[in-house]
Short mmCIF file of C-alpha atoms and ligand atoms in Angstrom, two decimals:
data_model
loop_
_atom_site.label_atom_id
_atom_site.label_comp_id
_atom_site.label_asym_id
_atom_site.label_seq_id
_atom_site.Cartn_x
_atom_site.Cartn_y
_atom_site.Cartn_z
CA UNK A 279 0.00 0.00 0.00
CA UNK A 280 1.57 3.59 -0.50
CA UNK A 281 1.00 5.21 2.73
CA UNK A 282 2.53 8.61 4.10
CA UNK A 283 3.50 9.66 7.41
CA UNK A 284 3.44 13.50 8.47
CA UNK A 285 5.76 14.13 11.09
CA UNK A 286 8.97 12.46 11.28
CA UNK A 287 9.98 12.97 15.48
CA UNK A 288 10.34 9.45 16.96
CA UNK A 289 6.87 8.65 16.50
CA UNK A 290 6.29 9.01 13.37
CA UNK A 291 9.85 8.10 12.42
CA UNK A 292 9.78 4.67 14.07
CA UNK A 293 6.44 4.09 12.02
CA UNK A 294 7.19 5.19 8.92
CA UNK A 295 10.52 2.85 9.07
CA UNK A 296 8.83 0.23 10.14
CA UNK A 297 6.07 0.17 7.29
CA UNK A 298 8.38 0.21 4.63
CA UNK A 299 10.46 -2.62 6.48
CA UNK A 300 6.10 -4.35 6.50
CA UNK A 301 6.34 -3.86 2.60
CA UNK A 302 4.42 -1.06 2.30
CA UNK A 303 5.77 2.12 -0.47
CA UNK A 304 6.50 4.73 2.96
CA UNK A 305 6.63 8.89 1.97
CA UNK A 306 7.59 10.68 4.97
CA UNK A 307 6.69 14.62 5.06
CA UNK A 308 8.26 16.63 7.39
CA UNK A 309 8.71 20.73 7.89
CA UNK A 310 12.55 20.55 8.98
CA UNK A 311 14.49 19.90 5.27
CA UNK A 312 17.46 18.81 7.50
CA UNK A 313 14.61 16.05 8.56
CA UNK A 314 14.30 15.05 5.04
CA UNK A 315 17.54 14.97 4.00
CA UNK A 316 18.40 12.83 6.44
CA UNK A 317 16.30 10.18 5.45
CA UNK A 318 17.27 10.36 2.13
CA UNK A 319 20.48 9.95 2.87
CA UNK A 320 19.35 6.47 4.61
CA UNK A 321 19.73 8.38 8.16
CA UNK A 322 17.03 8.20 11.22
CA UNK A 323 16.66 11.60 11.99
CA UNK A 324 16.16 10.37 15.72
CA UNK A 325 17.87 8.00 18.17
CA UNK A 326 15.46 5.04 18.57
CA UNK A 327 16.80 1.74 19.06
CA UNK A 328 16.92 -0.22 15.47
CA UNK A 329 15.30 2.57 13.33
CA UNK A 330 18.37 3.63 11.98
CA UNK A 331 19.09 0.52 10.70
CA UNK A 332 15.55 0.30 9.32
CA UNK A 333 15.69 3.66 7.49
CA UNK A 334 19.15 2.81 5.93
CA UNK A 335 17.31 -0.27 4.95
CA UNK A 336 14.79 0.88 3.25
CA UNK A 337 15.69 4.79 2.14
CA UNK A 338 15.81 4.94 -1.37
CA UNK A 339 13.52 1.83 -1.96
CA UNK A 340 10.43 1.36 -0.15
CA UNK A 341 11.05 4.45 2.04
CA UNK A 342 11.20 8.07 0.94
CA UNK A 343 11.02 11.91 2.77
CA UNK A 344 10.11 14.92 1.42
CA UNK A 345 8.70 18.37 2.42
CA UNK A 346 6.29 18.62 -0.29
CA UNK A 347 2.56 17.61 0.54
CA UNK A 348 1.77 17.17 -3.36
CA UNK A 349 4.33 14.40 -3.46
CA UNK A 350 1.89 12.48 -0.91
CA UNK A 351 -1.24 13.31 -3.05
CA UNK A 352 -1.55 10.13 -4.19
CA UNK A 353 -1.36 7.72 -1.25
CA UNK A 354 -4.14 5.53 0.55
CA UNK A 355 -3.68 6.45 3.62
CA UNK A 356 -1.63 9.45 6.08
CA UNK A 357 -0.51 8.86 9.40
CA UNK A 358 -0.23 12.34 11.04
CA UNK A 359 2.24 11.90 13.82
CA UNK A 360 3.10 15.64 14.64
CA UNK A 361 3.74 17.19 18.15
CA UNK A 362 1.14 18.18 20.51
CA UNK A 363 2.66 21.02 22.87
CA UNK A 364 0.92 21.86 26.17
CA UNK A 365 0.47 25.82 26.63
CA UNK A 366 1.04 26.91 30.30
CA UNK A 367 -2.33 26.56 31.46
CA UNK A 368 -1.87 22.88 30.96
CA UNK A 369 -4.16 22.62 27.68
CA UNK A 370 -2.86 21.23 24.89
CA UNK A 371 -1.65 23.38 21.35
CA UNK A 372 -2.93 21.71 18.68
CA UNK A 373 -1.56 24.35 15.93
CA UNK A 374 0.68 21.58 14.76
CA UNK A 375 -1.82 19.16 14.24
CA UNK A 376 -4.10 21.94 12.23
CA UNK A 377 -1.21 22.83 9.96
CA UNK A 378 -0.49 20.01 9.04
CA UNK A 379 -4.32 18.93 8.03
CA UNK A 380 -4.62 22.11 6.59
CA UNK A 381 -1.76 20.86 4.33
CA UNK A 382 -3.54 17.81 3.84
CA UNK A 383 -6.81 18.21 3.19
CA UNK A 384 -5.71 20.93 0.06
CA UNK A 385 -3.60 17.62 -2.10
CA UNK A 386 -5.27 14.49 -1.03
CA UNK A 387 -9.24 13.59 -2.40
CA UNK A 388 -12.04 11.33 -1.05
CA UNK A 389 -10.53 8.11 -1.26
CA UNK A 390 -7.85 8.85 1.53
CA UNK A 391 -8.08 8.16 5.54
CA UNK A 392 -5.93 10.45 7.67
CA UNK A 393 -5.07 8.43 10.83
CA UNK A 394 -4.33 10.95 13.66
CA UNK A 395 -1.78 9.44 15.89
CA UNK A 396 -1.43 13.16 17.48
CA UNK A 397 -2.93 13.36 21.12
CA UNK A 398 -5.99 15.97 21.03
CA UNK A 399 -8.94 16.40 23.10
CA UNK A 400 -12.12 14.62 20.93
CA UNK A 401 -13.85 18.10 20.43
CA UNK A 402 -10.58 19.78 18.65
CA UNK A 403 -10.52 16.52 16.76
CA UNK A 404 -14.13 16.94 15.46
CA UNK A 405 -14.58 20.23 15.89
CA UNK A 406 -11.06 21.44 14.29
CA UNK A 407 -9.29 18.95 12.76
CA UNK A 408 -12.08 17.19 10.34
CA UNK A 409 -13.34 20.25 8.13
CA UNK A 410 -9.71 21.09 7.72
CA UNK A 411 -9.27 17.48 5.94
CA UNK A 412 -11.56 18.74 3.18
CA UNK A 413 -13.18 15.32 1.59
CA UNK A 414 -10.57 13.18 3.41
CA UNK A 415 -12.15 10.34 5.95
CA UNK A 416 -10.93 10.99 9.45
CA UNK A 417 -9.70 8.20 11.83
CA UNK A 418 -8.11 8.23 15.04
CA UNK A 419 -5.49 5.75 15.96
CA UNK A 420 -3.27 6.56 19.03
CA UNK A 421 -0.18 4.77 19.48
CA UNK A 422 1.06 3.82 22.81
CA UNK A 423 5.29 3.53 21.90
CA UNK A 424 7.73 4.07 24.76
CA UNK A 425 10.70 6.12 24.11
CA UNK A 426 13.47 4.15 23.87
CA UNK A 427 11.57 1.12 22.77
CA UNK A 428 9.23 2.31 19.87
CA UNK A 429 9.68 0.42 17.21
CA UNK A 430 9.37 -2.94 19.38
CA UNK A 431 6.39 -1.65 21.18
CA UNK A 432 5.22 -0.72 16.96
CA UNK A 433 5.94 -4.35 16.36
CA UNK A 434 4.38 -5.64 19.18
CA UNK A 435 1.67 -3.59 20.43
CA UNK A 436 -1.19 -5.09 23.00
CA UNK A 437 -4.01 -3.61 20.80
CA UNK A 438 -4.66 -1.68 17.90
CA UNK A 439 -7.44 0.80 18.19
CA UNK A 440 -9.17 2.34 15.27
CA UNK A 441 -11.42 5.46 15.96
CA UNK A 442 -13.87 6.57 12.97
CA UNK A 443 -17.21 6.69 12.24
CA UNK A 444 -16.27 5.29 8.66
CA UNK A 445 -16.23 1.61 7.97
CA UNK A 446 -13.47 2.25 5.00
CA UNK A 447 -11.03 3.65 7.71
CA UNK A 448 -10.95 0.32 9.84
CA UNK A 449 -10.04 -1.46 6.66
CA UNK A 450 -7.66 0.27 5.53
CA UNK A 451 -6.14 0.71 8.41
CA UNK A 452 -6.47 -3.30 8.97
CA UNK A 453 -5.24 -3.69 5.52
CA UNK A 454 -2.21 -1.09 6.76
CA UNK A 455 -1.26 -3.06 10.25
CA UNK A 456 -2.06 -6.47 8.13
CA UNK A 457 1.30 -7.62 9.08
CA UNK A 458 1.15 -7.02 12.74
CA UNK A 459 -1.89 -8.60 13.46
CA UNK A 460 -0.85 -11.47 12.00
CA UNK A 461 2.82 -11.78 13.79
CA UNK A 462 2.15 -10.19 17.02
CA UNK A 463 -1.92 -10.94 17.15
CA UNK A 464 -2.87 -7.73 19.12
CA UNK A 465 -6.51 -6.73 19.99
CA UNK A 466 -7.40 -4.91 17.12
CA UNK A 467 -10.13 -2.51 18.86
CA UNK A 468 -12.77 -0.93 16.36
CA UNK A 469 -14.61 2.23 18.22
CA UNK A 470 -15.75 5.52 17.37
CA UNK A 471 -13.47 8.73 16.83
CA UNK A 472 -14.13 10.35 20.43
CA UNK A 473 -13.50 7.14 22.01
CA UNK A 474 -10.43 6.09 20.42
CA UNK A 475 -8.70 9.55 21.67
CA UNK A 476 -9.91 9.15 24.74
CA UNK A 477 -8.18 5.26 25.35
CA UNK A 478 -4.74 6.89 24.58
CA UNK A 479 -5.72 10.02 27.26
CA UNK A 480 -7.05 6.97 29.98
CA UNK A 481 -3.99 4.76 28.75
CA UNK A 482 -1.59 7.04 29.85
CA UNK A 483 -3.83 8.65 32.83
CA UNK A 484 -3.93 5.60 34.18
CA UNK A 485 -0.42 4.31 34.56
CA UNK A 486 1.08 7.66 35.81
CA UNK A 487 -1.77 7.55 38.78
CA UNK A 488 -0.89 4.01 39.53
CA UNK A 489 2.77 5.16 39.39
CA UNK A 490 1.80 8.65 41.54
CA UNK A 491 -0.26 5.72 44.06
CA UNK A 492 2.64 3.61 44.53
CA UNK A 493 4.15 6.66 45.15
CA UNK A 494 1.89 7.75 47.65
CA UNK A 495 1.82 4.49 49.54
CA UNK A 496 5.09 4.61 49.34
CA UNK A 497 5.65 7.59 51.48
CA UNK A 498 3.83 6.44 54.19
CA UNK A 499 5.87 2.87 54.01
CA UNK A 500 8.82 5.15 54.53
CA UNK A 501 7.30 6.28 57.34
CA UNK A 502 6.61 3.53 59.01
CA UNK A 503 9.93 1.73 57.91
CA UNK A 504 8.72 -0.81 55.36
CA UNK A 505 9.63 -1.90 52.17
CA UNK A 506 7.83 -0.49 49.42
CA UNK A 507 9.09 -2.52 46.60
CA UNK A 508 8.59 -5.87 48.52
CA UNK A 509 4.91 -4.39 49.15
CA UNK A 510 5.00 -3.50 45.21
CA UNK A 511 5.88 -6.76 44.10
CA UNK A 512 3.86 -8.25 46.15
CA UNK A 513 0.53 -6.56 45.28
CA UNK A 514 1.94 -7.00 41.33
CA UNK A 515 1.10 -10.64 41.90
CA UNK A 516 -2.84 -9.70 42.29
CA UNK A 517 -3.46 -9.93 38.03
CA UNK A 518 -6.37 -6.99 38.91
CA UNK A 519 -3.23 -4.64 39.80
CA UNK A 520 -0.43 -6.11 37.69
CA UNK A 521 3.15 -5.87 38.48
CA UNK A 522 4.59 -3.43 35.84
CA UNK A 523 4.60 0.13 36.64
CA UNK A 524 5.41 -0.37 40.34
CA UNK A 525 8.46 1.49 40.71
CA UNK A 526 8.04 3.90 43.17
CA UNK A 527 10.49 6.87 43.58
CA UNK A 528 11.36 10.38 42.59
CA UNK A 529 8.24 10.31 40.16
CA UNK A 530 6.97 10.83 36.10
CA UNK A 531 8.39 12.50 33.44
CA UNK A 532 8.42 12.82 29.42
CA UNK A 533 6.81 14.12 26.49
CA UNK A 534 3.61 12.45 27.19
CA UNK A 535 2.37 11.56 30.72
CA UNK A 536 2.88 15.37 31.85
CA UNK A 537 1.21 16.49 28.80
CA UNK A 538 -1.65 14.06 28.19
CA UNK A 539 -2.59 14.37 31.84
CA UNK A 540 -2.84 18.13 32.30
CA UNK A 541 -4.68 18.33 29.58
CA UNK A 542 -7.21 15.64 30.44
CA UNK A 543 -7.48 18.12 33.77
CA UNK A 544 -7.75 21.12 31.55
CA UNK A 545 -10.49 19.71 29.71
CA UNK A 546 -12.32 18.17 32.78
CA UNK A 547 -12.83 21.73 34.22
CA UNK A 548 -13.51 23.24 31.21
CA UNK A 549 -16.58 20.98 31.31
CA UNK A 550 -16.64 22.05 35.40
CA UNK A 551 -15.56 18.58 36.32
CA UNK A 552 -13.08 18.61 39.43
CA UNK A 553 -10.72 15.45 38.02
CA UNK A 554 -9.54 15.00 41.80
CA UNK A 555 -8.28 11.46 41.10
CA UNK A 556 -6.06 12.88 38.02
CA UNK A 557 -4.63 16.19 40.57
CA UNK A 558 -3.95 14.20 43.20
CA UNK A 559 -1.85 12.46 40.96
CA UNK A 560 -0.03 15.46 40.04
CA UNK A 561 0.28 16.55 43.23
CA UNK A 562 1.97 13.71 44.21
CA UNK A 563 4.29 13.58 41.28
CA UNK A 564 4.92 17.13 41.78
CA UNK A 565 5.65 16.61 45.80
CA UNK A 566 8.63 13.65 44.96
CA UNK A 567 11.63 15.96 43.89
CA UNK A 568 11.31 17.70 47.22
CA UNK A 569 10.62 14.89 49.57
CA UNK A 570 13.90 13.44 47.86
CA UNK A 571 15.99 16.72 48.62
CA UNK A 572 13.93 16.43 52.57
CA UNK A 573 15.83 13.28 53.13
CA UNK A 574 19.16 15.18 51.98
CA UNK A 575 18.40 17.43 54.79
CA UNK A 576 18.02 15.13 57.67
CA UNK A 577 22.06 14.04 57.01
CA UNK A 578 23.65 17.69 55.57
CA UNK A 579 23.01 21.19 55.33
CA UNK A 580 23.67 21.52 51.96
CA UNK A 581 24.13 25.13 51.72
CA UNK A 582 27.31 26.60 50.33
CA UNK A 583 28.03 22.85 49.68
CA UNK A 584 28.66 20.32 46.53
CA UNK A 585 26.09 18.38 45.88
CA UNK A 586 26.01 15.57 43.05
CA UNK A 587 22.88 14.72 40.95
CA UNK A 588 23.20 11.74 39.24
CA UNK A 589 20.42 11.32 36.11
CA UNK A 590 19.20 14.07 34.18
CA UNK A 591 17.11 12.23 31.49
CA UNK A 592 13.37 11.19 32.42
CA UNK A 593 14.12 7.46 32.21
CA UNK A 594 17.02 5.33 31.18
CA UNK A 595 18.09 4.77 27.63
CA UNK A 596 17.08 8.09 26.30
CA UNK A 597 18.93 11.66 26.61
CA UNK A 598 15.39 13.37 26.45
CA UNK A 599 14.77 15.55 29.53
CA UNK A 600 11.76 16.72 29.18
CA UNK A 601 10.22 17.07 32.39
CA UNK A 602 12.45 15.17 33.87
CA UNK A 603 12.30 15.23 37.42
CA UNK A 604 16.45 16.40 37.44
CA UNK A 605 15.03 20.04 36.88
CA UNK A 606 12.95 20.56 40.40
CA UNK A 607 15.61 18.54 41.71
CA UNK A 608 18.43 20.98 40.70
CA UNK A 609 15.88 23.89 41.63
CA UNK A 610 15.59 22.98 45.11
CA UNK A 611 19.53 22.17 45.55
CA UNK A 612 20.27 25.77 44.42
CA UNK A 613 17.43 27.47 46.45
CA UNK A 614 19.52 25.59 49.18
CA UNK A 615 21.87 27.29 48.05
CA UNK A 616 23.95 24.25 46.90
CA UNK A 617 26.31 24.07 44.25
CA UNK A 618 25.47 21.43 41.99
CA UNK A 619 26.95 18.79 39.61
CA UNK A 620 25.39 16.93 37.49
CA UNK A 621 25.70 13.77 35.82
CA UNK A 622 24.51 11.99 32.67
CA UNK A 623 25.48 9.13 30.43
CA UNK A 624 23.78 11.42 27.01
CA UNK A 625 21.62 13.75 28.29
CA UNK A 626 22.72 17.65 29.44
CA UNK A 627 20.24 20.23 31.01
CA UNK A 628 22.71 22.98 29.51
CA UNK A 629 19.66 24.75 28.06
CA UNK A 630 17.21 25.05 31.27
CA UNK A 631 20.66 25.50 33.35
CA UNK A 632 23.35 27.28 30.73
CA UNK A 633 26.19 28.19 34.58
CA UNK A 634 25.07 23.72 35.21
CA UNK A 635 28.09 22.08 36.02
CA UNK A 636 28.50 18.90 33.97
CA UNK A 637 30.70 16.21 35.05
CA UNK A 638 32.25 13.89 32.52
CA UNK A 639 31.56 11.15 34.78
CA UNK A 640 29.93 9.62 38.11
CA UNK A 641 33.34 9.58 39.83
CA UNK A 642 34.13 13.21 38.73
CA UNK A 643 30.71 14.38 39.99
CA UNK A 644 31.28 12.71 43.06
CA UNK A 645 34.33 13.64 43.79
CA UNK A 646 34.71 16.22 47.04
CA UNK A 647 30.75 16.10 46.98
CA UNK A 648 29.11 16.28 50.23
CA UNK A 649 25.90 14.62 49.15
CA UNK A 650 24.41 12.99 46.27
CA UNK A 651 20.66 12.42 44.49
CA UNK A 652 20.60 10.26 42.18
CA UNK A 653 17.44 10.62 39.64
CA UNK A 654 17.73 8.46 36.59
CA UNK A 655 17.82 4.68 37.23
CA UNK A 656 20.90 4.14 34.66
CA UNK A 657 22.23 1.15 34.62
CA UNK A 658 25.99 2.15 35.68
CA UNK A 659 24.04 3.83 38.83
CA UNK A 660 24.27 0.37 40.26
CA UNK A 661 27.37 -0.93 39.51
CA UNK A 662 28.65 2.57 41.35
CA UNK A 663 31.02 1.09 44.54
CA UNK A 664 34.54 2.81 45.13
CA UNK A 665 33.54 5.98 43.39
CA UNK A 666 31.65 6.67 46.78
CA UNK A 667 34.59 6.73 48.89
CA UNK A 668 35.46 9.84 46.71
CA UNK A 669 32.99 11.88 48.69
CA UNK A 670 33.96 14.35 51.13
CA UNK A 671 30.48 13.13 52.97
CA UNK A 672 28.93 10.23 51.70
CA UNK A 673 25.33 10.50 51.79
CA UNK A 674 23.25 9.59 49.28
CA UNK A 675 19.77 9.79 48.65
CA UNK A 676 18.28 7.77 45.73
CA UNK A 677 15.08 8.38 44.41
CA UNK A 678 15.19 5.30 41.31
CA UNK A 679 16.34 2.19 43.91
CA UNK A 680 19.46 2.03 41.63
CA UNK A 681 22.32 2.35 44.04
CA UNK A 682 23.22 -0.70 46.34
CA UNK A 683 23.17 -0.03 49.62
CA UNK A 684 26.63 -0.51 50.87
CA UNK A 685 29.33 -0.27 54.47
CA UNK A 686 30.75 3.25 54.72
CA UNK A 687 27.56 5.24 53.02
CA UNK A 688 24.94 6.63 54.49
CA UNK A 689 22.02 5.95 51.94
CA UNK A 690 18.54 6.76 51.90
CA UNK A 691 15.54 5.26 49.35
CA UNK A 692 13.15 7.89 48.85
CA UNK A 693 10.22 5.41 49.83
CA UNK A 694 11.75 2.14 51.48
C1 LIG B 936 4.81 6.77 27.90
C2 LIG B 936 3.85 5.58 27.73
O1 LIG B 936 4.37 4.45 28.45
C3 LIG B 936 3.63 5.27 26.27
O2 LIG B 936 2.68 4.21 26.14
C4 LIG B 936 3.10 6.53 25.59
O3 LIG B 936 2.79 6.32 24.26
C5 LIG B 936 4.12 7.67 25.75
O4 LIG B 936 4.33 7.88 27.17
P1 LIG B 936 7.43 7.18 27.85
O5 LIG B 936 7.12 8.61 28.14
O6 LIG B 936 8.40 6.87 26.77
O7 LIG B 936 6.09 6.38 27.44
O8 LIG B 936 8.00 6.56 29.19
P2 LIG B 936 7.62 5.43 30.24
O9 LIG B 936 8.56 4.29 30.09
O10 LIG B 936 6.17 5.12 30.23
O11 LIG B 936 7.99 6.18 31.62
C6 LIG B 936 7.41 7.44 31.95
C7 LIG B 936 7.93 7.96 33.27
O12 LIG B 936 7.45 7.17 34.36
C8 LIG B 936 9.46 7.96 33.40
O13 LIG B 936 9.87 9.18 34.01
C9 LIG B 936 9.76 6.78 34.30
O14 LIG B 936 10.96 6.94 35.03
C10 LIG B 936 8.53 6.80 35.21
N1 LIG B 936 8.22 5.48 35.80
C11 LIG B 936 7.86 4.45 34.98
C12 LIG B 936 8.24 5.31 37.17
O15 LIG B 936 8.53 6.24 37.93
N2 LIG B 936 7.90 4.09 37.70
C13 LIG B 936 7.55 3.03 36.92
O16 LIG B 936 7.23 1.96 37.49
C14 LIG B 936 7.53 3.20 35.53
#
């Protein structure tokens, strides 16, 4: 099938590699030339485990980029895949999403279905999206890829949902996934447009709460002196509560479980529904970062003192820090008046903090430090051993359960 995919950040990247690579004729369209020319050079524009090999794979053949919505005139079916912002009062900015169906809806005719994989609110789908696709058929069709793992979670997704009110939109987009239902046999869930955005909003609502409620539970278990993740994995036995997304700590971050949850609140009130379920969980995600630099407190003062973050990315395996939970971290140190250093494997926070000291490594950011957070649950984190006894006062506080506890540091879990 000649498809098209609008968008080419790791979403729509790690899709449109991955079609070609299912046999389909793949035309990327993206804004950023640089973008594009990457991709025809056989280059993934992003860092996404196996997608680079996929797009030199395929660039060239079966897989093509371009910035030129005419050149996609002619395919059965778009995947728009573009960014969704959130604007400061938490909704979301779906200017992205309308340029690019603008775009759209002026080359491609009737027999065309634009999936959205974009996150939007079901009005500004209906409302502002569709009558910008001209005689195009609308479908919704949210993807639930982890950064760092998108192109297996593409290859082996737990269910497929299709949102339309159009019967030729499921097939095609059945005739589209063909080869993934028939490797990985997901659910392939059929439902209407308004429904189908709002699985990927209770999706991702749902595992930050039950990561903010471990959380939670997990404070008072520090309290009391218990274990939270032998309670966790525990409770993970019960199938009703599952045993993934039980690692309690410092908190959520990323491009989407910020986003996609403020602006499920921000739509809630604008329909003067109090979501307290989905604030609490902010609240609690928001309270972390500090309860992690309250521990610091109980063992130094860290004013006027050098203080070691280790993590600055929002999860392993990727250098993307947005939202990460290194920022209120680093806020709070310096409102302590600490002087911080910060460590990374990839990822810098040169931009939010251009006087941040970066260390080259965990030993160099250790090194005459009088405390330590750590905030990323890197891999390296654990095998960390002498590099402690380069502390002028080892205490560390670790808000991932990465470091092992060990004779001659003092060392504090955030919530066992
Ligand atoms: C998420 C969703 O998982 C994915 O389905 C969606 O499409 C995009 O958003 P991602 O943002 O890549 O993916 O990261 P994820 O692996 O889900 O982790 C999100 C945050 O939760 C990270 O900051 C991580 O450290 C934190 N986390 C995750 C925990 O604190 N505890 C856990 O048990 C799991």
């Amino acid at each position: 099938m000649k498809a098209s995919v609008v968008g080419s950040g790791y979403v729509g990247t790690t899709i449109a590699a991955a079609l070609a690579d299912l046999g389909h004729e793949v035309t990327a369209v993206d804004i950023d030339p640089d973008v594009v020319a990457a991709i025809e050079a056989g280059e993934s524009p992003i860092e996404e485990p196996g997608v680079d090999e996929l797009v030199a794979r395929h660039s060239g053949h079966r897989l093509s980029a371009t910035t030129d919505y005419d050149d996609i005139a002619d395919t059965a079916v778009t995947i728009l895949a573009v960014q969704t912002p959130a604007r400061e009062d938490g909704a979301i900015d779906p200017s992205y999403v309308e340029t690019a169906a603008e775009s759209l809806g002026a080359v491609v005719g009737e027999d065309h279905v634009v999936a959205i994989k974009s996150t939007v609110i079901p009005d500004v789908l209906e409302e502002r999206i569709d009558p910008l696709l001209g005689e195009a058929t609308l479908a919704a069709n949210p993807e639930f890829q982890r950064e760092g793992s998108a192109l297996e979670d593409f290859r082996n997704p737990h269910k497929i949902v299709i949102g339309s009110a159009d019967e030729v939109a499921y097939e095609r987009l059945e005739t589209l996934y063909a080869g993934l239902i028939e490797s990985a046999d997901p659910a392939v869930v059929r439902t209407g447009l308004r429904e189908a955005m709002m699985i990927k909003y209770a999706n991702n609502a749902f595992l930050a709460s039950k990561i903010s409620l471990i959380n939670d539970i997990g404070n008072v278990c520090k309290a009391y002196d218990v274990d939270t993740y032998e309670v966790a994995d525990a409770i993970g036995l019960d199938p009703r509560i599952g045993s993934a997304f039980l690692r309690s700590g410092v908190g959520w971050g990323g491009s989407c479980f910020p986003k996609d949850t403020s602006a499920l609140i921000h739509a809630a009130r604008e329909q003067e529904y109090e979501p307290e379920m989905l604030a609490a969980a902010h609240a609690v995600n928001d309270r972390q970062p500090e309860r992690l630099l309250s521990l610091l407190d109980e063992h130094v003062d860290v004013e006027g003192k050098r203080i070691a973050v280790l993590g600055l990315a929002f999860k392993p395996g990727t250098d993307d820090t947005r939202n990460t939970r290194a920022i209120p971290v680093i806020e709070g140190l310096r409102k302590r008046g600490a002087s911080v250093v910060a460590y990374d494997p990839v990822a810098t926070l040169a931009e939010e903090f251009p006087d941040l000291d970066h260390a080259a490594s965990a030993a160099e950011a250790l090194d005459g430090a009088h405390g330590a957070a750590v905030v990323t649950d890197w891999d390296e984190f654990a095998a960390l051993d002498e590099e402690f006894d380069r502390m002028a006062d080892p205490v560390v506080v670790d808000g991932r359960r990465v470091v092992e506890r060990r004779d001659g540091i003092t060392y504090e879990g955030l919530t066992w």
